[in-house]
Coordinates of C-alpha atoms and ligand atoms in Angstrom, one line a residue:
M1 CA -60.4 31.7 -14.1
T2 CA -62.2 30.8 -11.2
N3 CA -61.1 32.5 -8.0
R4 CA -62.3 32.4 -4.8
S5 CA -61.0 33.7 -1.3
L6 CA -60.8 32.2 2.0
T7 CA -61.1 33.9 5.2
S8 CA -61.2 30.9 7.8
A9 CA -58.2 30.1 9.7
Q10 CA -58.6 26.4 8.5
S11 CA -55.0 26.6 6.7
S12 CA -51.9 26.2 8.3
V13 CA -48.1 26.1 6.9
S14 CA -45.7 24.2 8.8
S15 CA -43.0 26.8 10.2
Y16 CA -40.3 24.7 8.3
M17 CA -41.6 25.4 5.3
W18 CA -42.5 29.2 6.0
Q19 CA -38.6 29.6 6.3
F20 CA -38.5 28.9 2.8
I21 CA -41.5 30.6 1.8
K22 CA -40.8 34.3 3.2
Q23 CA -37.6 34.3 1.3
K24 CA -39.3 34.1 -1.9
P25 CA -41.6 36.9 -3.9
S26 CA -43.5 34.0 -5.8
I27 CA -43.0 30.3 -6.1
Q28 CA -43.5 28.2 -9.2
A29 CA -43.9 24.5 -8.8
R30 CA -45.0 21.1 -10.4
V31 CA -47.0 18.6 -8.8
H32 CA -45.0 15.5 -8.0
S33 CA -47.2 12.7 -6.5
I34 CA -51.0 12.7 -5.2
F35 CA -52.2 10.9 -2.0
S36 CA -55.7 11.0 -0.8
N37 CA -54.8 13.0 2.0
G38 CA -52.5 15.8 0.0
F39 CA -50.2 16.1 -2.6
N40 CA -46.3 16.9 -3.3
L41 CA -45.3 20.0 -5.2
K42 CA -41.4 19.9 -6.7
V43 CA -40.0 23.3 -6.2
Q44 CA -36.9 23.5 -7.6
D45 CA -34.6 20.5 -6.0
R46 CA -37.2 20.5 -2.7
L47 CA -40.4 18.8 -2.2
W48 CA -43.3 20.5 -0.2
F49 CA -46.5 18.8 0.7
V50 CA -50.1 20.3 0.3
G51 CA -52.1 18.4 3.1
K52 CA -55.7 18.0 3.3
G53 CA -56.9 19.8 6.8
E54 CA -54.4 20.7 9.5
E55 CA -54.1 17.3 10.9
N56 CA -52.3 16.4 7.7
L57 CA -49.9 19.1 7.8
S58 CA -46.6 17.9 7.1
A59 CA -43.4 18.9 8.3
I60 CA -42.5 19.7 4.6
G61 CA -45.8 21.4 3.9
L62 CA -49.0 23.1 3.8
A63 CA -52.4 22.1 4.6
L64 CA -55.4 23.5 3.3
G65 CA -59.1 23.6 4.5
A66 CA -60.7 20.2 3.7
A67 CA -63.5 21.8 1.4
D68 CA -60.7 23.8 -0.7
F69 CA -58.4 21.3 -0.7
E70 CA -61.4 19.0 -2.5
R71 CA -61.9 21.8 -5.1
I72 CA -58.3 21.7 -6.2
A73 CA -57.8 17.9 -5.7
A74 CA -60.6 17.3 -7.8
G75 CA -58.8 18.3 -11.1
L76 CA -55.4 17.8 -10.6
F77 CA -52.8 15.6 -12.0
V78 CA -49.0 15.0 -11.7
G79 CA -47.0 17.7 -13.7
A80 CA -49.7 20.3 -13.1
Q81 CA -48.3 23.8 -12.7
V82 CA -48.7 25.6 -9.3
K83 CA -48.1 29.0 -8.4
M84 CA -47.8 30.6 -4.9
V85 CA -47.3 34.2 -4.0
P86 CA -47.0 35.2 -0.6
L87 CA -49.1 38.5 0.2
F88 CA -47.3 39.3 3.3
S89 CA -49.8 41.2 4.9
R90 CA -49.9 39.4 8.2
S91 CA -47.7 39.3 11.4
D92 CA -45.1 36.6 11.8
E93 CA -47.9 34.1 13.1
Q94 CA -49.7 34.3 9.7
L95 CA -49.3 34.4 6.3
D96 CA -51.5 35.2 3.2
L97 CA -51.0 33.4 0.0
T98 CA -52.5 33.1 -3.6
F99 CA -52.5 29.8 -4.6
T100 CA -53.0 29.3 -8.1
C101 CA -53.5 25.5 -9.6
Y102 CA -53.3 25.2 -13.5
I103 CA -55.5 22.4 -13.2
R104 CA -58.4 20.6 -15.4
P105 CA -60.9 22.0 -16.8
M106 CA -59.7 25.1 -15.8
P107 CA -57.2 26.9 -13.6
I108 CA -58.3 27.7 -10.1
T109 CA -56.6 30.4 -7.7
L110 CA -57.4 30.4 -4.1
T111 CA -56.5 33.7 -2.3
V112 CA -55.9 32.2 1.3
L113 CA -56.1 34.1 4.1
S114 CA -54.5 33.9 7.6
I115 CA -52.7 31.2 7.4
R116 CA -51.8 29.8 10.6
I117 CA -47.9 29.3 11.0
V118 CA -47.5 26.3 13.1
D119 CA -44.2 25.1 15.0
L120 CA -43.5 21.8 14.0
S121 CA -40.0 21.6 15.5
I122 CA -39.4 18.3 17.1
P123 CA -39.9 19.0 21.0
Q124 CA -37.8 17.2 23.7
I125 CA -39.4 14.6 25.8
R126 CA -37.6 13.6 28.8
L127 CA -36.8 9.7 29.1
D128 CA -38.3 9.3 32.6
K129 CA -41.8 10.7 31.0
L130 CA -41.2 8.5 27.9
N131 CA -40.6 5.7 30.3
R132 CA -43.5 6.3 32.3
S133 CA -45.8 6.7 29.4
T134 CA -48.0 3.8 27.9
L135 CA -46.7 4.3 24.6
L136 CA -44.5 1.1 24.3
H137 CA -47.4 -0.9 25.9
Q138 CA -49.8 0.4 23.5
L139 CA -47.8 0.0 20.4
E140 CA -47.4 -3.6 21.4
K141 CA -50.9 -4.1 21.6
A142 CA -52.0 -2.0 18.5
E143 CA -50.3 -5.0 15.8
I144 CA -48.6 -2.0 14.2
Q145 CA -46.6 -5.3 12.4
K146 CA -49.5 -6.7 11.0
K147 CA -50.5 -3.7 9.1
S148 CA -47.0 -2.4 8.1
G149 CA -44.8 -3.1 5.1
F150 CA -42.9 -5.2 7.5
A151 CA -45.9 -7.9 7.4
S152 CA -44.1 -8.9 3.9
A153 CA -41.4 -11.8 3.7
A154 CA -38.4 -9.5 3.0
L155 CA -38.8 -6.6 5.5
E156 CA -39.9 -8.8 7.8
Q157 CA -37.0 -10.8 8.1
A158 CA -34.9 -7.7 8.3
Y159 CA -36.8 -6.5 11.2
I160 CA -36.5 -9.5 13.2
R161 CA -33.0 -9.5 13.0
F162 CA -32.8 -6.3 14.6
V163 CA -35.3 -7.2 17.3
D164 CA -33.9 -10.7 18.2
G165 CA -30.4 -8.7 18.5
S166 CA -28.7 -10.9 15.8
D167 CA -27.9 -8.2 13.5
S168 CA -26.9 -5.1 15.1
F169 CA -27.3 -1.7 14.0
S170 CA -24.7 -0.8 12.1
A171 CA -24.0 1.1 8.8
A172 CA -23.8 -2.3 6.7
S173 CA -26.9 -3.7 8.4
L174 CA -29.0 -0.6 8.1
Q175 CA -27.9 0.4 4.3
P176 CA -30.6 -2.4 2.6
L177 CA -33.6 -0.8 4.8
I178 CA -32.9 2.7 2.5
G179 CA -35.6 2.7 0.1
A180 CA -36.5 -0.8 0.8
G181 CA -40.2 -1.7 0.2
V182 CA -43.0 -0.5 -2.0
G183 CA -44.8 3.1 -1.9
L184 CA -43.4 6.4 -2.4
T185 CA -42.2 6.7 1.2
P186 CA -40.8 3.0 1.4
S187 CA -41.0 0.9 4.8
G188 CA -37.9 1.1 5.1
D189 CA -37.1 4.6 5.4
D190 CA -40.4 5.0 7.6
F191 CA -39.0 2.6 9.9
L192 CA -35.8 4.7 10.1
Q193 CA -37.4 8.1 10.4
G194 CA -39.5 6.4 13.1
M195 CA -36.1 5.9 14.7
I196 CA -34.7 9.0 14.6
L197 CA -37.6 10.8 15.3
F198 CA -37.2 9.2 18.8
E199 CA -33.7 9.7 19.1
R200 CA -34.3 13.6 18.4
I201 CA -37.0 13.9 21.2
T202 CA -35.3 11.7 23.7
G203 CA -31.9 13.9 23.0
V204 CA -30.0 9.9 23.5
K205 CA -27.1 9.5 21.5
A206 CA -27.8 9.8 17.8
T207 CA -26.8 6.4 16.7
I208 CA -29.1 5.6 14.1
T209 CA -29.6 9.2 12.4
D210 CA -25.8 9.2 12.0
L211 CA -25.7 5.6 10.7
T212 CA -28.8 6.5 8.4
R213 CA -26.9 9.8 7.2
Q214 CA -23.9 7.5 6.3
S215 CA -26.1 5.0 4.5
L216 CA -27.8 7.6 2.5
Q217 CA -24.6 8.6 1.0
H218 CA -24.1 5.2 -0.6
R219 CA -28.1 4.2 -1.3
S220 CA -30.6 6.0 -2.9
T221 CA -34.4 6.6 -2.1
T222 CA -37.3 8.2 -3.5
D223 CA -37.6 11.9 -3.5
I224 CA -40.3 12.2 -0.8
S225 CA -38.5 10.2 1.4
L226 CA -35.2 12.2 1.2
A227 CA -37.2 15.2 2.0
Y228 CA -38.6 13.7 4.8
Y229 CA -35.2 12.5 5.9
Q230 CA -34.2 16.5 5.5
A231 CA -36.8 17.9 7.6
L232 CA -36.2 15.3 10.2
F233 CA -32.6 16.2 10.1
D234 CA -33.5 19.5 10.0
G235 CA -35.5 19.1 13.3
Y236 CA -39.0 19.1 12.1
A237 CA -42.1 16.4 12.0
N238 CA -45.5 16.1 10.6
M239 CA -48.6 17.1 12.6
Q240 CA -49.7 13.3 13.8
W241 CA -46.1 13.2 15.4
I242 CA -46.7 16.6 17.5
N243 CA -50.0 15.2 18.5
L244 CA -48.2 12.2 19.7
F245 CA -45.7 13.8 21.6
K246 CA -48.0 16.1 23.4
A247 CA -50.0 13.0 24.1
I248 CA -46.9 11.5 25.8
E249 CA -46.3 15.2 27.7
S250 CA -50.1 14.9 28.8
E251 CA -49.3 11.4 30.1
D252 CA -53.0 10.7 29.0
E253 CA -53.3 7.3 28.1
Q254 CA -56.4 7.7 26.1
Q255 CA -55.0 10.9 24.3
I256 CA -51.8 8.7 23.5
A257 CA -54.1 5.7 21.9
A258 CA -56.1 8.4 20.0
A259 CA -52.3 9.9 18.1
I260 CA -51.4 6.3 17.7
E261 CA -54.5 5.4 15.5
K262 CA -53.8 8.9 13.7
N263 CA -50.4 7.8 13.2
Q264 CA -51.5 4.3 12.3
A265 CA -53.9 6.0 9.7
Y266 CA -51.2 7.6 7.7
G267 CA -50.3 6.7 4.4
A268 CA -51.1 2.9 3.4
T269 CA -48.2 1.4 5.1
S270 CA -46.2 4.7 6.1
G271 CA -47.6 5.3 9.2
N272 CA -47.5 2.0 10.7
D273 CA -43.8 1.7 9.1
S274 CA -42.7 4.7 11.2
L275 CA -44.3 3.5 14.5
M276 CA -42.5 0.3 14.1
G277 CA -39.6 2.1 14.1
V278 CA -40.5 3.8 17.4
L279 CA -41.4 0.4 18.9
T280 CA -38.1 -1.1 17.6
F281 CA -36.1 2.2 19.6
L282 CA -38.6 1.6 22.7
R283 CA -37.4 -2.1 22.9
K284 CA -33.9 -1.4 22.0
A285 CA -33.6 1.9 24.8
K286 CA -35.3 -0.7 27.4
M287 CA -32.7 -3.7 26.5
E288 CA -30.3 -1.2 26.8
A289 CA -31.3 0.8 30.0
I290 CA -31.1 4.0 28.4
M291 CA -34.3 4.7 29.4
G292 CA -33.3 6.0 33.0
K293 CA -35.7 4.5 35.9
R294 CA -36.7 6.8 38.7
I295 CA -35.0 4.9 41.8
V296 CA -36.1 5.7 45.6
V297 CA -32.7 4.1 47.3
A298 CA -33.2 3.9 51.1
L299 CA -29.6 3.0 53.0
G300 CA -29.7 0.8 55.7
G301 CA -27.7 1.0 58.7
N302 CA -24.5 -0.4 57.5
A303 CA -24.3 2.1 54.4
I304 CA -23.7 4.9 57.0
L305 CA -22.1 3.1 60.0
N306 CA -19.6 0.2 60.3
E307 CA -17.0 -0.5 63.5
D308 CA -15.7 3.3 63.4
P309 CA -18.9 5.6 64.9
S310 CA -16.8 8.5 64.5
T311 CA -17.6 11.3 62.5
Q312 CA -14.8 10.2 60.2
G313 CA -15.6 6.7 60.2
Q314 CA -19.1 7.3 59.0
I315 CA -18.1 9.8 56.1
E316 CA -15.5 7.0 55.3
A317 CA -18.6 4.2 55.1
L318 CA -21.0 7.0 53.2
R319 CA -17.8 7.2 50.8
H320 CA -18.0 3.7 49.9
T321 CA -21.5 3.7 49.8
S322 CA -21.5 6.5 47.2
K323 CA -19.2 4.9 45.3
Q324 CA -21.7 2.2 44.8
L325 CA -24.7 4.3 44.5
I326 CA -22.5 6.2 41.4
E327 CA -23.4 2.8 38.9
L328 CA -27.2 3.5 39.0
I329 CA -26.3 7.1 37.4
K330 CA -24.1 5.6 35.2
Q331 CA -26.8 3.4 34.1
G332 CA -28.6 6.4 33.3
H333 CA -31.0 6.3 36.3
Q334 CA -32.4 9.0 38.3
L335 CA -31.4 8.3 42.0
I336 CA -33.7 10.0 45.3
I337 CA -31.6 9.0 48.0
S338 CA -32.8 8.4 51.5
H339 CA -31.3 6.8 54.6
G340 CA -31.9 5.9 58.1
N341 CA -30.8 7.5 61.4
G342 CA -31.2 4.7 63.8
P343 CA -28.2 4.4 65.6
Q344 CA -27.0 8.4 65.3
V345 CA -30.3 9.5 66.7
G346 CA -30.5 7.1 69.5
N347 CA -26.4 8.2 70.1
L348 CA -27.5 12.0 69.7
L349 CA -30.7 11.8 72.3
L350 CA -28.1 10.1 74.6
Q351 CA -25.6 13.1 74.5
Q352 CA -28.4 15.6 75.0
S353 CA -29.6 13.8 78.2
I354 CA -26.2 13.5 79.6
A355 CA -25.2 16.8 79.0
Q356 CA -28.8 18.8 79.6
S357 CA -28.8 21.6 82.2
E358 CA -31.2 24.1 83.1
K359 CA -29.4 26.6 80.8
N360 CA -28.7 24.1 78.3
P361 CA -31.8 21.8 78.1
A362 CA -32.1 18.5 75.9
L363 CA -33.5 19.1 72.4
P364 CA -36.6 17.2 71.8
L365 CA -36.9 13.8 69.7
D366 CA -38.3 15.6 66.4
T367 CA -35.0 17.9 66.8
C368 CA -32.7 15.6 67.0
V369 CA -34.4 13.4 63.8
A370 CA -34.1 16.9 62.1
M371 CA -30.0 17.3 63.2
T372 CA -29.4 14.0 62.3
Q373 CA -31.1 14.0 58.9
G374 CA -29.2 17.2 58.3
S375 CA -25.8 15.7 59.3
I376 CA -25.9 12.9 57.3
G377 CA -27.4 14.9 54.5
Y378 CA -24.2 16.7 54.7
W379 CA -21.9 13.8 54.7
L380 CA -24.0 11.8 52.2
Q381 CA -24.1 15.3 49.7
N382 CA -20.2 15.6 49.6
T383 CA -19.3 12.0 49.2
M384 CA -21.9 11.9 46.4
N385 CA -20.4 15.0 45.0
E386 CA -17.0 13.5 45.2
A387 CA -17.8 10.2 43.6
I388 CA -19.6 11.8 41.0
A389 CA -16.7 13.8 40.0
E390 CA -14.6 11.1 40.3
A391 CA -16.4 9.2 37.9
G392 CA -16.5 11.8 35.3
L393 CA -20.2 12.6 35.6
S394 CA -22.0 16.3 36.2
Q395 CA -25.0 15.7 38.3
Q396 CA -25.2 17.9 41.2
V397 CA -26.8 17.1 44.8
A398 CA -29.3 18.5 47.0
S399 CA -30.1 17.7 50.8
I400 CA -33.7 18.8 51.5
V401 CA -34.9 18.7 55.3
T402 CA -38.0 16.8 55.3
Q403 CA -40.8 16.7 57.0
V404 CA -43.0 13.7 57.3
V405 CA -46.5 13.9 58.4
V406 CA -48.2 11.4 61.0
D407 CA -51.2 10.8 62.8
E408 CA -51.1 12.1 66.4
N409 CA -53.4 9.2 67.2
D410 CA -51.3 6.9 65.7
P411 CA -51.3 3.6 68.0
A412 CA -47.5 3.7 67.8
F413 CA -47.4 6.5 70.2
A414 CA -48.7 3.9 72.9
N415 CA -46.5 1.4 72.0
P416 CA -42.9 2.1 71.0
T417 CA -41.0 -0.3 68.9
K418 CA -38.2 1.2 66.7
P419 CA -35.2 0.6 68.4
I420 CA -32.4 3.5 68.0
G421 CA -29.2 4.3 69.5
P422 CA -26.2 1.8 70.9
F423 CA -26.9 -1.8 71.9
F424 CA -26.7 -2.7 75.6
T425 CA -26.2 -6.1 77.5
Q426 CA -29.5 -7.1 79.0
E427 CA -28.2 -6.1 82.5
E428 CA -27.1 -2.4 81.4
A429 CA -30.6 -2.0 79.7
E430 CA -32.6 -2.8 82.6
K431 CA -30.5 -0.6 84.8
L432 CA -31.2 2.3 82.2
S433 CA -34.8 1.3 82.2
A434 CA -35.1 1.3 86.1
E435 CA -33.2 5.1 86.2
T436 CA -35.0 6.7 83.0
G437 CA -38.4 4.7 82.9
E438 CA -37.6 4.4 79.0
I439 CA -38.2 1.1 77.4
Y440 CA -35.3 -1.4 76.1
V441 CA -35.8 -4.5 74.0
E442 CA -33.9 -7.0 72.4
D443 CA -33.4 -6.1 68.8
S444 CA -32.7 -9.0 66.4
G445 CA -30.4 -11.2 68.6
R446 CA -27.6 -8.2 68.4
G447 CA -28.4 -6.8 72.0
Y448 CA -30.6 -4.3 73.8
R449 CA -31.9 -1.2 72.2
K450 CA -34.2 1.7 73.3
V451 CA -37.5 1.7 71.9
V452 CA -39.5 5.0 70.7
P453 CA -42.5 5.6 69.1
S454 CA -42.7 4.7 65.4
P455 CA -45.6 5.7 63.7
K456 CA -46.6 5.1 60.1
P457 CA -46.1 8.2 57.5
Q458 CA -48.8 9.6 56.0
T459 CA -47.2 12.0 53.7
I460 CA -44.3 14.0 52.8
V461 CA -44.6 17.7 53.1
E462 CA -41.8 18.6 51.1
Y463 CA -42.2 15.7 48.2
P464 CA -43.2 18.4 45.5
I465 CA -40.3 20.2 45.8
I466 CA -38.2 17.0 45.8
K467 CA -40.1 15.8 42.8
T468 CA -39.3 19.1 40.9
L469 CA -35.5 18.9 41.6
I470 CA -35.5 15.1 40.1
E471 CA -37.2 16.3 37.0
N472 CA -34.7 19.0 36.7
G473 CA -31.6 16.2 36.5
Y474 CA -30.8 16.8 40.4
V475 CA -29.6 13.9 42.8
T476 CA -31.6 14.4 45.8
V477 CA -31.1 13.2 49.8
S478 CA -34.3 13.3 51.3
A479 CA -36.7 11.7 54.2
G480 CA -33.6 11.0 56.0
G481 CA -34.0 8.7 59.2
G482 CA -37.8 8.5 58.2
G483 CA -38.4 12.3 58.2
I484 CA -38.6 14.5 60.8
P485 CA -42.0 13.7 62.2
V486 CA -44.7 16.3 62.4
K487 CA -48.9 16.5 62.8
K488 CA -50.4 18.9 60.9
V489 CA -51.8 21.9 63.1
A490 CA -54.0 25.1 62.2
H491 CA -50.6 27.2 60.9
G492 CA -48.8 24.4 59.6
Y493 CA -46.5 21.7 61.2
E494 CA -45.6 21.1 64.7
G495 CA -42.9 18.2 65.5
V496 CA -43.7 15.2 67.8
E497 CA -41.5 13.0 69.5
A498 CA -41.1 9.7 67.3
V499 CA -38.8 8.1 64.8
I500 CA -40.2 7.2 61.3
D501 CA -39.3 4.1 60.1
K502 CA -37.1 5.1 56.9
D503 CA -38.3 2.4 55.1
F504 CA -42.2 3.0 55.4
A505 CA -40.9 6.7 54.5
S506 CA -38.8 5.9 51.6
A507 CA -41.9 3.7 50.3
N508 CA -44.1 6.7 50.9
L509 CA -41.5 9.1 48.9
A510 CA -41.1 6.5 45.8
N511 CA -45.1 6.6 45.6
L512 CA -45.5 10.4 45.9
V513 CA -42.5 11.2 43.5
E514 CA -43.8 8.3 41.3
A515 CA -40.8 6.1 41.2
D516 CA -40.2 3.1 39.1
Y517 CA -38.1 1.5 41.9
L518 CA -37.9 1.6 45.6
F519 CA -34.6 -0.3 46.6
L520 CA -34.1 -0.9 50.0
L521 CA -30.3 -1.6 50.7
T522 CA -29.2 -3.4 53.6
G523 CA -26.8 -6.4 54.8
V524 CA -28.2 -9.2 52.6
D525 CA -28.5 -9.7 49.0
N526 CA -32.0 -11.3 49.5
V527 CA -34.6 -11.7 52.1
Y528 CA -35.0 -15.7 53.1
V529 CA -37.5 -17.8 54.6
N530 CA -36.4 -19.9 57.5
Y531 CA -33.5 -17.2 57.8
N532 CA -30.2 -18.7 59.7
K533 CA -31.6 -22.1 59.8
P534 CA -30.4 -25.1 57.9
N535 CA -33.2 -25.0 55.3
Q536 CA -33.1 -21.4 54.5
E537 CA -34.6 -20.3 51.1
K538 CA -33.5 -17.2 49.4
L539 CA -36.1 -15.2 47.7
E540 CA -35.7 -13.4 44.4
N541 CA -38.8 -12.7 42.4
V542 CA -42.0 -12.7 45.0
T543 CA -45.4 -11.7 44.7
I544 CA -47.3 -9.6 47.4
D545 CA -49.5 -12.6 48.3
Q546 CA -46.6 -15.0 48.8
L547 CA -45.0 -12.3 51.0
Q548 CA -48.1 -12.0 53.0
A549 CA -48.6 -15.4 53.5
W550 CA -44.7 -15.8 55.0
I551 CA -45.8 -12.5 57.2
A552 CA -48.5 -14.5 58.8
E553 CA -45.8 -17.7 59.3
D554 CA -43.7 -15.1 61.1
Q555 CA -41.1 -15.5 58.6
F556 CA -39.1 -12.1 59.2
A557 CA -38.0 -10.3 61.8
P558 CA -40.1 -7.5 63.6
G559 CA -37.6 -4.5 63.6
S560 CA -35.2 -5.6 61.1
M561 CA -36.9 -7.5 57.6
L562 CA -40.3 -7.2 58.6
P563 CA -40.9 -3.4 58.4
K564 CA -38.9 -3.8 54.9
V565 CA -40.9 -6.6 53.4
Q566 CA -43.8 -4.6 54.5
A567 CA -42.5 -1.5 52.9
A568 CA -41.7 -3.2 49.9
I569 CA -45.6 -4.5 49.6
S570 CA -46.6 -1.0 50.3
F571 CA -44.8 0.3 47.5
A572 CA -45.5 -2.7 45.0
E573 CA -49.1 -2.3 45.5
S574 CA -49.3 1.6 45.1
R575 CA -49.3 1.6 41.4
P576 CA -49.0 -0.8 38.5
G577 CA -45.8 -1.6 37.6
S578 CA -43.9 -0.5 40.8
K579 CA -41.5 -2.7 41.9
A580 CA -39.5 -3.1 45.3
V581 CA -36.2 -4.4 45.2
I582 CA -34.7 -5.6 49.1
T583 CA -30.7 -6.1 48.4
S584 CA -27.2 -5.2 49.6
L585 CA -25.6 -2.1 48.5
E586 CA -22.8 -3.9 47.2
N587 CA -25.2 -5.7 44.8
I588 CA -27.0 -2.6 43.3
G589 CA -24.9 -2.4 40.2
A590 CA -25.6 -5.8 39.0
I591 CA -29.3 -5.5 39.7
F592 CA -30.0 -4.6 36.3
N593 CA -27.5 -7.1 35.0
G594 CA -28.9 -10.3 35.9
G595 CA -27.7 -10.2 39.6
S596 CA -29.8 -11.9 42.7
A597 CA -32.0 -9.6 44.5
T598 CA -35.1 -9.9 46.1
V599 CA -37.8 -8.1 43.8
V600 CA -41.3 -7.7 44.9
L601 CA -43.9 -6.9 42.6
A602 CA -47.7 -6.6 42.4
G603 CA -48.2 -8.9 39.2
N604 CA -46.6 -11.9 37.6
P605 CA -43.2 -12.6 39.1
V606 CA -41.8 -13.6 35.7
Q607 CA -41.8 -9.7 34.9
A608 CA -39.2 -8.9 37.2
V609 CA -36.5 -6.6 36.9
Ligands
ADP701 N1 -35.6 -13.1 56.9 C1 -35.0 -12.3 56.7 N2 -34.2 -12.6 55.7 C2 -33.2 -11.6 55.6 N3 -32.6 -11.2 56.5 C3 -33.2 -11.0 57.8 C4 -34.4 -11.6 57.9 N4 -34.7 -11.5 58.8 C5 -34.1 -10.8 59.7 N5 -32.7 -10.4 58.9 C6 -31.7 -9.7 59.4 O1 -32.3 -8.1 59.1 C7 -31.4 -7.4 58.7 C8 -31.7 -5.9 57.8 O2 -32.1 -5.5 59.0 P1 -31.5 -3.9 59.4 O3 -29.8 -4.3 59.9 O4 -32.2 -3.7 60.8 O5 -31.9 -3.1 58.5 P2 -31.3 -1.7 58.0 O6 -29.8 -2.0 56.8 O7 -32.0 -0.9 57.4 O8 -30.3 -0.9 59.2 C9 -30.6 -8.1 57.3 O9 -29.6 -7.8 57.4 C10 -30.7 -9.4 58.6 O10 -29.2 -9.9 58.9
CP702 N1 -35.2 5.9 60.9 C1 -34.7 4.9 60.6 O1 -35.5 4.0 60.5 O2 -33.2 4.4 60.9 P1 -32.6 2.8 60.7 O3 -33.1 2.6 59.4 O4 -31.3 3.6 60.8 O5 -33.3 1.9 61.8

């Protein structure tokens, strides 16, 4: 008998198999099937896989260093006896094992020391992370179908029926996939396992998992497939999947590409077959909008203030607004709310100046912005909580006092353009201007309003906090009133007197928190060219270039639609795939369901919402 001891850390065992090994003093097995990258052992009613090298560590198995694997594999035959004796000299992270193969020309015993116990339990990956990852795109260009069992006529038909939606997933439609196709792990099973795996990592409703379990009671498949189904149901996957999950988590495109390639190389068609399941899961999830989008929603004036300017009136308006916003949460999206404060901050400033005295000096504009941010955030937090409870949802809402950094040399300080506060007639405005030196301008045909400097936002101080809250499932209210304008000073930040445009601040926020969408909600469903003229034209899917051309023609009113269009452009061009939507509050539930809105994106308008 040949004996060989290994002391290297080249061998590993899955945590799943370890659970079984550690209960047994010795394990008698027979070789069940042999592949180029490993072989299966039958142990009573279970199958265990012995892989070549850690990259072939199976959920149901053990992986030996490549050289030692080759020594055994050379003489291996189906039916050969194998005996494993755990030595238990190590900790819970390591195992020693003697591994005797009764092979030709003579048996071989390996004493495999320091076998690493590798956790192959299926992790959770947040849908938004998966959604942002390039996995779907990469699978689409990897030509996996061509290399899979689904390239064969019979299976291809079954696949197309699912993908074009003519066959929905049901026990009856799914059952024929069990055991379908050639190989020791038939393609149909690999496909279903890819889907089950992704249901598991994303934690979405386990529809395919449940249907597959039911179908397995009526239709059988190979022992090997059954063993992998069992491992999946128990929450374990092969090493190459775990590596793909790590790559998705890293958001590194190249790492994802490398992990896909490793998976594709698995088995004859197995790797590609299960990736077909993943691809189908991702497409289905996208179609059903299971994969939530991260959406910054900027609320325009009429979302907060209608005819009744009292506190109660504004809360009522926000109550209505919150009920509409809930539609996005119901559809599974992450909601990052921002809002304007033009009327409120102007009114507060007016109250400050009227009531000021030596003992009670008027508060500066940045503090007034902070106060309106606080009051509107407080109202919104409560109306959102009410709407969430009413809809039977469980999200929690947090308002964040948000400071937005501006450049103190921004030319906007010398040229006030931001209308705030109440509307006045021309005579009233002229009188006020003469008395106070303040500047009043006509605001989009609605009357005269005081204007204040509105510098461009550079960054948002609290954005990492906002991002953390979103990623942990909270609905946030932030950057209210465009954020509190501050400048960077040696010891931190200091307020500056201005009101930042909330559409620009929201675009900045959307970029910083890596949102998929920026929704600018206002009084119209769409942006128009030739607005309010007999030849007005509704804009639906538009590119940045088209908008730039219309801006040059002065199609959008400064102080109302122009900043929205500019903010939409700045977000759409910030990152590939970012989309900005300008529409009304009433329209938000319909946006992902074929409703009409103005959608701005950097690329081809055909790919809109
Ligand atoms: N080209 C345009 N297309 C559509 N609406 C326009 C256009 N130009 C001006 N508007 C007006 O601008 C309004 C949006 O600006 P405003 O009311 O200031 O924003 P907010 O809703 O953020 O308070 C629209 O409701 C509409 O009345
Ligand atoms: N800060 C700001 O832009 O407010 P409005 O949208 O209400 O004008």
